[in-house]
Amino acid sequence: MNHTETGTRDRPGGAALAVVVLAAGQGTRMRSALPKVMHPLAGRPMILQVLQTANALSPDRTIVVVGPNMPSLADLVTPHPTPVQTEQLGTGHAVLQARDALGNHSGDVLILFGDTPLLTVDTLTAVLAARHGPADPAVVVLGFRPDDPGAYGRLVLAEDGSLVKIVEARDADPETLDIDLCNSGVMAVDGTVLFELLDQLGNANAKGEYYLTDLVALARAAGRNTAVVEAPADELLGVNSRADLAIAEAVMQDRLRAAALSGGATLVDPKTVWFSHDTRIGQDTIVSPNVVFGSGVTIGDGVDVLPFSHLEGVTVADGARIGPYARLRPGTNVGAGARIGNFVEIKAAEIEAGAKVNHLSYVGDAHVGAGANVGAGTITCNYDGFTKSLTEIGAGAFIGSNSALVAPVKVGDGAIVGAGSTITRDVEADAMAVTRADQKSVASGAKRFRERRRKSRPTG
Ligand code: UD1
Ligand code: MG
């Protein structure tokens, strides 16, 4: 699957670029112990999505402003510097915390919010291009028109279309609230004046915070131009609540589905297939409804993924068939043309080309050779309560139904294990091993049993 965000781009203007990502807010509206920007989208923390997008611009440095007591966030964004904003005194105050990390940087400063993860590289490129437009605006703001402007800051434009100021919703009069052009939070600022302007910020507003948004009016007052670039609303959703997170996830999923389709996979019912940010699917693979791809899945060409299968940390080679109702867990590699059927769980196992595990099995910490057939209900007993051990099944071996393979154990190439066996010792190549008890049959025993029971049945 192709991700447009990954490739690097030529940057407009050619100036040095620093990116500052604001991520110090705990995100109280999320009602979570986890910092807001660490909540996952398509299987990874949203801040990493923001950083991946920023990274495509090849910035000279990227700084992530974090809150106190967020060591896990600082670890996550290593090696980027993570100045700490000890008190959340506002978005402008947050950018001030990047002063030391920015050092003598005098190029462009692109300010992003860690809670606005759906941005695309194309949009950021347009913002930087505007920053180097003929009017040399000191501040370029990325605007959008959401269906519900709600709590977003409003962009107040002059007659000539230039940006005069940003007014936060809480500070806005009814007329200003009627403006539908909103502040996304993304801003490109001329690095030579950034701190000069930030140092003038006050906090005489409804929240008593140092608003980054006031930079626009301050730049105008200093005689500089300012500008707006508009982008589609679905890129600029700010995630402030779990409801917003669900909307953002839906947008991400739609993008991933579209990428899979344009890459040549069939999704029978796209809305029911769930991807991770890193899912890769080859051409002519058919994904049936209700399939979930966890992180780290790579699927080859011409694979059939049947309904209700769950895959995570898995590679599947060309022409294999998975499911319905298969669960493939991390460390599993399925070879070309292999078949994994219904109610089969596979973990940390190599399933070689053409092998079949078709029904009701658990195969964990195992190697299944090419063309082997693992019968219904086979279990690899990989764990003795202390350690996990390996089960090796040779090429072309046949494991009869309802067998237990007690690891560590090896079944040689071409060997047969009789149904219902519990295998505790290695089976040589081409040998046949059976451990079940001998069968006893009593001729007419069933008939005599029924007659006895009928006679003793109470009457009345
Ligand atoms: C902000 C904007 C608003 C805009 C909206 C877009 C301001 C004053 N308001 O409002 O105009 O429409 O985003 O989504 O800028 N943060 C810090 N430190 C702080 C405060 C915030 O690092 O002291 C970070 C947060 O972690 C978050 C980002 O800045 O990543 C935005 O903060 P948030 O509180 O969500 O601002 P909004 O109220 O959404
Ligand atoms: Mg926000």
XYZ file of C-alpha atoms and ligand atoms in Angstrom:
500
model
C 0.000 0.000 0.000
C 1.324 3.404 -0.829
C 1.430 6.158 1.722
C 1.656 9.587 0.186
C 2.999 10.925 3.467
C 6.216 8.950 3.401
C 8.231 10.399 0.526
C 10.163 13.607 1.113
C 9.327 16.713 -0.914
C 11.152 19.711 -2.233
C 10.384 22.477 0.165
C 9.097 25.826 -1.092
C 11.262 28.858 -0.458
C 14.359 26.830 0.250
C 14.643 28.381 3.731
C 15.752 26.308 6.717
C 12.744 24.719 8.383
C 12.024 23.924 12.005
C 8.829 22.165 13.044
C 7.360 22.717 16.505
C 4.632 20.287 17.528
C 2.514 21.288 20.509
C 1.613 18.319 22.640
C 1.712 19.514 26.244
C -2.029 19.447 26.892
C -3.273 16.452 28.849
C -6.512 16.684 26.909
C -8.980 16.801 29.782
C -11.938 16.334 27.437
C -10.596 12.877 26.570
C -11.048 11.784 30.209
C -7.969 9.606 30.017
C -4.794 8.779 31.927
C -2.995 8.742 28.576
C -1.749 12.062 27.113
C -4.187 13.015 24.362
C -1.684 12.867 21.500
C -0.790 9.266 22.419
C -4.262 7.954 21.672
C -4.014 5.677 18.652
C -5.278 6.214 15.146
C -5.064 3.280 12.744
C -3.036 1.498 15.386
C -0.399 4.057 16.316
C -0.258 7.132 18.545
C -1.636 10.135 16.653
C 1.502 12.195 17.383
C 3.513 9.764 15.235
C 1.158 10.403 12.351
C 1.816 14.147 12.742
C 5.582 13.568 12.902
C 5.545 11.329 9.832
C 3.749 14.019 7.848
C 6.151 16.723 9.092
C 9.129 14.520 8.369
C 8.237 14.340 4.691
C 9.207 18.039 4.511
C 12.763 17.118 5.635
C 12.856 19.724 8.416
C 16.227 20.730 9.823
C 14.837 20.114 13.281
C 11.618 18.998 14.904
C 10.725 19.880 18.463
C 7.857 18.409 20.445
C 6.618 20.487 23.388
C 5.378 18.082 26.073
C 3.711 18.465 29.447
C 5.134 17.520 32.832
C 4.840 13.837 33.769
C 4.774 12.671 30.175
C 7.949 10.540 30.043
C 6.235 8.000 27.807
C 5.471 10.721 25.264
C 9.061 11.994 25.336
C 10.290 8.403 24.796
C 7.865 7.885 21.952
C 9.135 10.878 19.972
C 12.852 10.236 20.548
C 15.247 11.553 19.230
C 13.387 14.858 18.863
C 14.004 17.389 21.650
C 11.046 17.576 24.043
C 11.013 20.826 26.037
C 8.569 20.615 28.916
C 5.826 23.191 29.381
C 5.412 22.916 33.132
C 2.111 24.761 33.236
C -0.407 24.781 30.376
C -0.666 28.531 29.980
C -1.763 28.397 26.360
C -0.613 27.577 22.835
C 1.553 30.737 22.549
C 3.220 29.961 25.868
C 3.821 26.418 24.611
C 5.728 27.661 21.540
C 7.852 29.864 23.824
C 9.122 26.677 25.504
C 10.828 25.733 22.219
C 13.086 28.801 22.326
C 16.220 26.996 23.570
C 15.730 24.002 21.307
C 15.338 26.310 18.310
C 18.710 27.904 19.138
C 19.814 30.262 16.381
C 17.321 28.949 13.815
C 16.169 31.845 11.659
C 14.349 30.102 8.820
C 10.692 29.078 8.782
C 9.002 27.768 11.902
C 6.066 25.499 11.158
C 3.816 25.088 14.179
C 1.629 21.984 14.295
C -0.724 20.646 16.945
C -0.222 17.086 18.095
C -4.006 16.731 18.225
C -4.514 17.517 14.523
C -3.293 14.310 12.919
C -5.087 14.183 9.574
C -2.987 16.851 7.853
C -1.386 15.958 4.552
C 2.044 16.830 3.210
C 0.493 18.634 0.231
C -1.320 20.995 2.555
C 1.795 21.784 4.588
C 3.715 22.381 1.372
C 1.043 24.905 0.335
C 1.382 26.693 3.697
C 5.155 26.995 3.298
C 4.756 28.156 -0.298
C 2.423 30.931 0.887
C 4.967 31.949 3.501
C 7.362 32.668 0.619
C 4.742 34.455 -1.502
C 5.319 37.944 -2.934
C 3.877 39.764 0.129
C 6.362 37.934 2.381
C 3.793 37.309 5.125
C 5.362 36.871 8.565
C 2.538 34.522 9.599
C 0.575 32.126 7.393
C -2.405 30.433 9.019
C -4.036 27.294 7.698
C -7.797 27.783 7.698
C -10.726 25.476 7.029
C -14.511 25.529 7.016
C -15.825 22.769 9.291
C -19.501 21.779 9.203
C -19.752 22.990 12.768
C -17.315 25.840 13.570
C -18.197 25.361 17.268
C -15.214 26.095 19.518
C -12.664 26.736 16.770
C -10.975 30.136 16.519
C -12.458 32.366 13.777
C -10.333 33.955 11.034
C -11.209 37.617 10.531
C -10.313 38.788 7.024
C -9.929 42.307 5.616
C -11.780 43.455 2.479
C -8.738 42.483 0.397
C -8.884 38.924 1.744
C -5.816 39.290 3.940
C -5.913 37.990 7.509
C -6.480 40.630 10.177
C -6.727 38.573 13.365
C -7.902 35.339 14.927
C -10.602 35.447 17.571
C -11.114 32.463 19.865
C -14.748 31.328 20.022
C -14.954 32.107 23.736
C -13.861 35.686 23.100
C -15.964 36.239 19.997
C -19.063 38.406 19.638
C -22.079 36.895 17.803
C -21.096 38.505 14.499
C -17.597 37.001 14.653
C -19.052 33.636 15.620
C -20.966 33.691 12.322
C -17.663 33.471 10.423
C -17.258 29.929 9.116
C -13.558 30.158 8.244
C -11.717 28.636 11.212
C -8.204 28.305 12.572
C -6.730 24.826 12.199
C -3.834 25.663 14.510
C -1.245 25.156 11.770
C 0.930 28.218 11.301
C 4.100 29.011 9.373
C 6.032 31.874 10.921
C 9.082 33.844 9.840
C 11.674 32.611 12.345
C 13.444 35.981 12.476
C 10.437 37.595 14.185
C 8.773 34.669 15.969
C 10.082 35.315 19.471
C 9.938 39.082 19.110
C 6.182 38.643 18.515
C 5.653 35.870 21.076
C 7.276 38.006 23.784
C 4.478 40.539 23.286
C 1.647 38.057 23.945
C -0.710 38.904 26.767
C -3.341 36.764 28.470
C -6.238 39.185 28.819
C -8.826 36.838 27.351
C -11.609 34.470 28.388
C -9.242 31.640 29.283
C -6.473 33.783 30.778
C -4.035 32.032 28.416
C -1.240 33.157 26.106
C -2.876 32.437 22.755
C -0.708 31.650 19.763
C -3.539 32.991 17.658
C -2.743 36.568 18.793
C 0.448 36.376 16.728
C -1.538 37.428 13.667
C -2.665 40.789 15.071
C 0.803 41.359 16.553
C 2.463 40.754 13.177
C 0.070 43.226 11.530
C 0.797 45.784 14.242
C 4.498 45.330 13.517
C 3.812 46.243 9.883
C 4.121 42.733 8.465
C 1.719 40.958 6.150
C -0.221 37.851 7.133
C -1.993 35.285 4.973
C -4.438 32.378 5.017
C -4.287 29.090 3.143
C -7.459 27.001 3.094
C -7.541 23.215 3.229
C -10.303 20.574 3.254
C -12.067 20.266 6.606
C -11.468 16.531 6.965
C -7.710 17.157 7.246
C -8.023 19.598 10.068
C -10.202 17.987 12.640
C -8.719 18.714 16.080
C -9.120 15.702 18.360
C -10.410 16.953 21.698
C -12.756 14.162 22.773
C -13.312 10.449 22.237
C -16.071 11.357 19.786
C -13.555 13.381 17.736
C -11.126 10.463 17.926
C -13.751 8.164 16.415
C -14.350 10.645 13.578
C -10.596 10.932 12.944
C -10.294 7.140 12.906
C -13.061 6.943 10.311
C -11.216 9.437 8.084
C -7.944 7.507 8.465
C -9.666 4.221 7.668
C -11.270 5.662 4.550
C -7.866 6.873 3.358
C -6.280 3.480 3.992
C -9.139 1.714 2.210
C -8.794 4.032 -0.767
C -5.043 3.357 -0.892
C -5.618 -0.418 -0.809
C -8.180 -0.171 -3.620
C -5.975 2.001 -5.798
C -3.100 -0.409 -5.141
C -5.090 -3.168 -6.841
C -6.748 -5.030 -3.970
C -10.456 -5.828 -3.994
C -12.327 -4.919 -0.828
C -15.746 -6.479 -1.199
C -17.253 -4.148 1.386
C -14.601 -1.508 2.139
C -16.356 -0.011 5.179
C -16.062 -3.300 7.056
C -12.334 -3.789 6.545
C -10.095 -2.206 9.206
C -6.524 -1.324 8.470
C -3.440 -0.304 10.395
C -1.315 2.605 9.266
C 1.287 0.139 7.964
C -0.880 -2.547 6.319
C 0.501 -3.584 2.941
C -1.597 -5.509 0.426
C -0.581 -6.751 -2.992
C -2.498 -6.810 -6.245
C -5.449 -9.071 -6.978
C -5.846 -9.913 -3.335
C -9.471 -10.124 -2.319
C -10.416 -9.042 1.159
C -13.888 -10.180 2.178
C -16.097 -8.251 4.592
C -15.294 -7.951 8.285
C -11.548 -8.408 8.248
C -9.273 -6.622 10.736
C -5.604 -5.938 10.060
C -3.619 -5.132 13.202
C -0.201 -3.548 12.850
C 2.631 -5.126 10.909
C 0.697 -7.041 8.242
C 2.034 -7.611 4.740
C -0.096 -9.559 2.262
C 1.143 -10.670 -1.141
C -0.623 -10.898 -4.488
C -3.653 -13.032 -5.254
C -4.404 -13.832 -1.617
C -7.943 -14.595 -0.488
C -8.733 -13.204 2.943
C -12.125 -14.572 3.879
C -14.610 -12.974 6.288
C -14.077 -12.385 9.994
C -10.329 -12.947 9.993
C -7.984 -11.052 12.321
C -4.320 -10.651 11.399
C -1.523 -8.897 13.269
C 2.268 -8.974 12.793
C 1.961 -11.415 9.905
C 3.221 -11.900 6.376
C 1.131 -13.847 3.889
C 2.719 -14.892 0.580
C 1.104 -14.935 -2.845
C -1.896 -17.121 -3.494
C -2.541 -18.138 0.096
C -6.061 -18.445 1.503
C -6.904 -17.226 4.982
C -10.130 -17.813 6.916
C -13.002 -17.429 7.236
C -12.630 -16.879 10.992
C -8.847 -17.229 11.131
C -6.699 -15.547 13.743
C -3.083 -14.964 12.726
C -0.938 -13.582 15.535
C 2.481 -11.884 15.537
C 5.462 -13.726 14.142
C 3.457 -15.798 11.681
C 4.593 -16.215 8.082
C 2.256 -17.991 5.719
C 3.894 -19.357 2.558
C 2.692 -19.188 -1.024
C -0.526 -21.058 -1.668
C -0.859 -22.209 1.945
C -4.326 -22.498 3.462
C -5.386 -21.457 6.919
C -9.010 -22.275 7.569
C -11.788 -21.564 9.996
C -11.241 -21.275 13.739
C -7.497 -21.678 13.384
C -5.145 -19.661 15.586
C -1.528 -19.366 14.536
C 1.215 -17.617 16.513
C 4.954 -17.268 15.820
C 4.947 -19.968 13.190
C 6.331 -20.556 9.731
C 3.740 -22.202 7.528
C 5.611 -23.168 4.386
C 4.269 -23.055 0.846
C 1.235 -25.190 0.147
C 0.795 -26.375 3.738
C -2.757 -26.635 5.072
C -4.120 -25.986 8.533
C -7.758 -25.972 7.672
C -9.916 -26.470 10.747
C -10.065 -25.738 14.465
C -6.367 -25.753 15.356
C -3.821 -23.961 17.505
C -0.357 -23.806 15.967
C 2.108 -21.777 18.041
C 5.939 -21.612 18.058
C 6.034 -24.010 15.151
C 7.480 -24.737 11.770
C 5.179 -26.495 9.312
C 6.971 -27.760 6.215
C 5.885 -27.308 2.630
C 2.775 -29.215 1.664
C 2.191 -30.628 5.153
C -1.402 -31.257 6.189
C -2.360 -30.445 9.744
C -5.673 -32.123 10.505
C -8.706 -30.696 12.225
C -8.307 -29.951 15.897
C -4.538 -30.354 16.008
C -2.934 -28.535 18.915
C 0.734 -27.692 19.386
C 1.251 -27.853 23.147
C 3.925 -25.155 23.160
C 3.838 -24.035 26.801
C 4.484 -26.018 29.951
C 3.720 -23.162 32.304
C 7.349 -21.994 32.265
C 8.822 -21.999 28.792
C 7.630 -22.047 25.208
C 9.004 -24.810 22.989
C 9.141 -25.481 19.282
C 7.107 -27.948 17.246
C 8.572 -28.924 13.886
C 6.437 -30.617 11.265
C 8.320 -31.798 8.192
C 7.501 -31.195 4.550
C 4.640 -33.354 3.326
C 3.874 -34.701 6.810
C 0.275 -35.536 7.713
C -1.028 -34.885 11.191
C -4.274 -36.738 11.877
C -7.185 -34.909 13.414
C -7.348 -34.141 17.104
C -3.658 -34.737 17.726
C -1.661 -33.024 20.446
C 1.996 -32.341 19.623
C 3.800 -31.801 22.927
C 6.747 -29.482 22.271
C 9.651 -29.630 21.925
C 8.913 -32.254 19.331
C 9.667 -32.967 15.711
C 7.651 -34.863 13.111
C 9.897 -35.746 10.161
C 9.272 -35.141 6.462
C 6.531 -37.325 5.041
C 5.642 -38.849 8.408
C 2.045 -39.615 9.401
C 0.586 -39.098 12.861
C -2.589 -41.098 13.421
C -5.691 -39.203 14.456
C -6.160 -38.649 18.155
C -2.472 -39.122 19.018
C -0.538 -37.338 21.727
C 2.994 -37.048 20.359
C 5.691 -36.516 22.968
C 8.724 -37.969 21.172
C 10.183 -37.171 17.734
C 8.732 -39.079 14.784
C 11.236 -40.046 12.084
C 10.793 -39.071 8.448
C 8.280 -41.291 6.653
C 7.378 -43.098 9.912
C 3.828 -43.569 11.129
C 3.108 -42.798 14.779
C -0.130 -43.571 16.594
C -0.622 -43.298 20.333
C -4.326 -43.897 20.781
C -5.639 -46.931 22.695
C -6.623 -50.002 20.700
C -10.258 -50.147 19.693
C -12.432 -52.949 21.114
C -15.619 -54.032 19.352
C -18.201 -56.467 20.674
C -20.320 -58.021 17.931
C -24.069 -57.272 18.421
C -23.159 -55.537 21.689
C -25.238 -52.462 20.858
C -28.266 -54.506 19.959
C -28.039 -56.511 23.232
C -27.587 -53.297 25.200
C -30.787 -51.816 23.752
C -32.776 -54.970 24.467
C -31.586 -54.999 28.073
C -32.556 -51.375 28.538
C -36.016 -51.861 27.027
C -36.789 -54.796 29.351
C -35.782 -52.891 32.467
C -37.777 -49.772 31.460
C -40.486 -49.093 34.064
C -44.032 -49.477 32.646
C -47.047 -47.103 33.003
C -6.780 25.716 19.337
C -6.761 27.154 18.793
C -8.015 27.395 17.997
C -8.113 26.395 16.877
C -8.027 24.956 17.400
C -7.847 23.993 16.253
C -5.497 28.621 20.297
C -5.581 29.609 21.380
N -6.663 28.076 19.892
O -7.877 25.579 20.237
O -7.986 28.707 17.434
O -9.323 26.571 16.156
O -6.884 24.784 18.261
O -7.901 22.652 16.686
O -4.425 28.331 19.818
N -1.200 22.874 23.976
C -0.019 22.948 24.652
N 0.072 23.785 25.721
C -0.948 24.566 26.150
C -2.163 24.486 25.441
C -2.276 23.632 24.357
O 0.943 22.267 24.301
O -0.761 25.303 27.127
C -1.306 21.974 22.820
C -2.291 20.833 23.046
O -1.613 19.684 23.530
C -2.848 20.603 21.637
C -2.722 21.962 20.974
O -1.786 22.709 21.735
O -2.065 19.656 20.919
C -4.048 22.694 20.899
O -4.557 22.851 22.222
P -6.092 22.732 22.527
O -6.269 22.965 23.989
O -6.656 21.508 21.941
O -6.638 24.043 21.751
P -8.084 24.254 21.188
O -8.971 24.688 22.311
O -8.491 23.098 20.397
Mg -7.645 21.118 20.168
